[in-house]
Amino acid sequence: QVQLVESGGGLVQAGGSLRLSCAASGRTFSRYTFAWFRQAPGKEREFVAAITWSDGSTYYADSVKGRFTISRDIAKNTVYLQMNSLTPEDTAVYYCATGVVMGSLHHRYAYNYWGQGTQVTVSS
């Protein structure tokens, strides 16, 4: 069974940085896509970034492009989300997700497995 364990969330001031980690286990992930989604209170869960395990291709939401970087460490089976220039609008619970994505990788329903989430709070 696939397990995803996120870490690295916390409280940071506006303009600061955080790095989230997602440790994956339970499968060989060569055909998988990994993504980060986030959900703020009262809002829908939204796509943030994705990376294909096989070749490392990356995809970003317009709202984070140029500020966030998604990457993977194949040896550690871990995906990272480096978040720079954070603003209060980035405050949310961040979720790691994975699956063999057949359709649009921006859609939450494309992913079969989810982590428990990690809280990111950006103060102004």
JSON list of C-alpha atoms in Angstrom, two decimals, residues 4-9 20-22 36-39 45 92-97 114-120:
[
{"chain": "A", "resi": 4, "resn": "LEU", "atom": "CA", "xyz": [2.81, 9.43, 1.84]},
{"chain": "A", "resi": 5, "resn": "VAL", "atom": "CA", "xyz": [4.13, 11.30, 4.86]},
{"chain": "A", "resi": 6, "resn": "GLU", "atom": "CA", "xyz": [4.44, 15.08, 4.66]},
{"chain": "A", "resi": 7, "resn": "SER", "atom": "CA", "xyz": [6.60, 17.26, 6.87]},
{"chain": "A", "resi": 8, "resn": "GLY", "atom": "CA", "xyz": [8.07, 20.74, 6.96]},
{"chain": "A", "resi": 9, "resn": "GLY", "atom": "CA", "xyz": [5.03, 22.92, 7.51]},
{"chain": "A", "resi": 20, "resn": "LEU", "atom": "CA", "xyz": [7.91, 20.72, 2.48]},
{"chain": "A", "resi": 21, "resn": "SER", "atom": "CA", "xyz": [8.85, 17.07, 2.16]},
{"chain": "A", "resi": 22, "resn": "CYS", "atom": "CA", "xyz": [6.78, 14.08, 1.11]},
{"chain": "A", "resi": 36, "resn": "TRP", "atom": "CA", "xyz": [1.17, 19.16, -4.11]},
{"chain": "A", "resi": 37, "resn": "PHE", "atom": "CA", "xyz": [-2.28, 20.54, -3.50]},
{"chain": "A", "resi": 38, "resn": "ARG", "atom": "CA", "xyz": [-3.42, 23.01, -0.88]},
{"chain": "A", "resi": 39, "resn": "GLN", "atom": "CA", "xyz": [-6.66, 23.84, 0.83]},
{"chain": "A", "resi": 45, "resn": "ARG", "atom": "CA", "xyz": [-8.51, 22.05, -2.65]},
{"chain": "A", "resi": 92, "resn": "ALA", "atom": "CA", "xyz": [-3.33, 26.50, 3.78]},
{"chain": "A", "resi": 93, "resn": "VAL", "atom": "CA", "xyz": [-3.01, 22.83, 4.55]},
{"chain": "A", "resi": 94, "resn": "TYR", "atom": "CA", "xyz": [-0.66, 21.37, 1.95]},
{"chain": "A", "resi": 95, "resn": "TYR", "atom": "CA", "xyz": [-1.22, 17.83, 0.73]},
{"chain": "A", "resi": 96, "resn": "CYS", "atom": "CA", "xyz": [1.08, 15.50, -1.16]},
{"chain": "A", "resi": 97, "resn": "ALA", "atom": "CA", "xyz": [-0.62, 13.21, -3.67]},
{"chain": "A", "resi": 114, "resn": "TRP", "atom": "CA", "xyz": [-2.88, 11.30, -0.40]},
{"chain": "A", "resi": 115, "resn": "GLY", "atom": "CA", "xyz": [-0.87, 12.26, 2.62]},
{"chain": "A", "resi": 116, "resn": "GLN", "atom": "CA", "xyz": [-2.35, 13.58, 5.84]},
{"chain": "A", "resi": 117, "resn": "GLY", "atom": "CA", "xyz": [-1.47, 17.20, 5.10]},
{"chain": "A", "resi": 118, "resn": "THR", "atom": "CA", "xyz": [0.80, 19.74, 6.73]},
{"chain": "A", "resi": 119, "resn": "GLN", "atom": "CA", "xyz": [-0.22, 23.23, 7.85]},
{"chain": "A", "resi": 120, "resn": "VAL", "atom": "CA", "xyz": [1.53, 26.26, 6.39]}
]
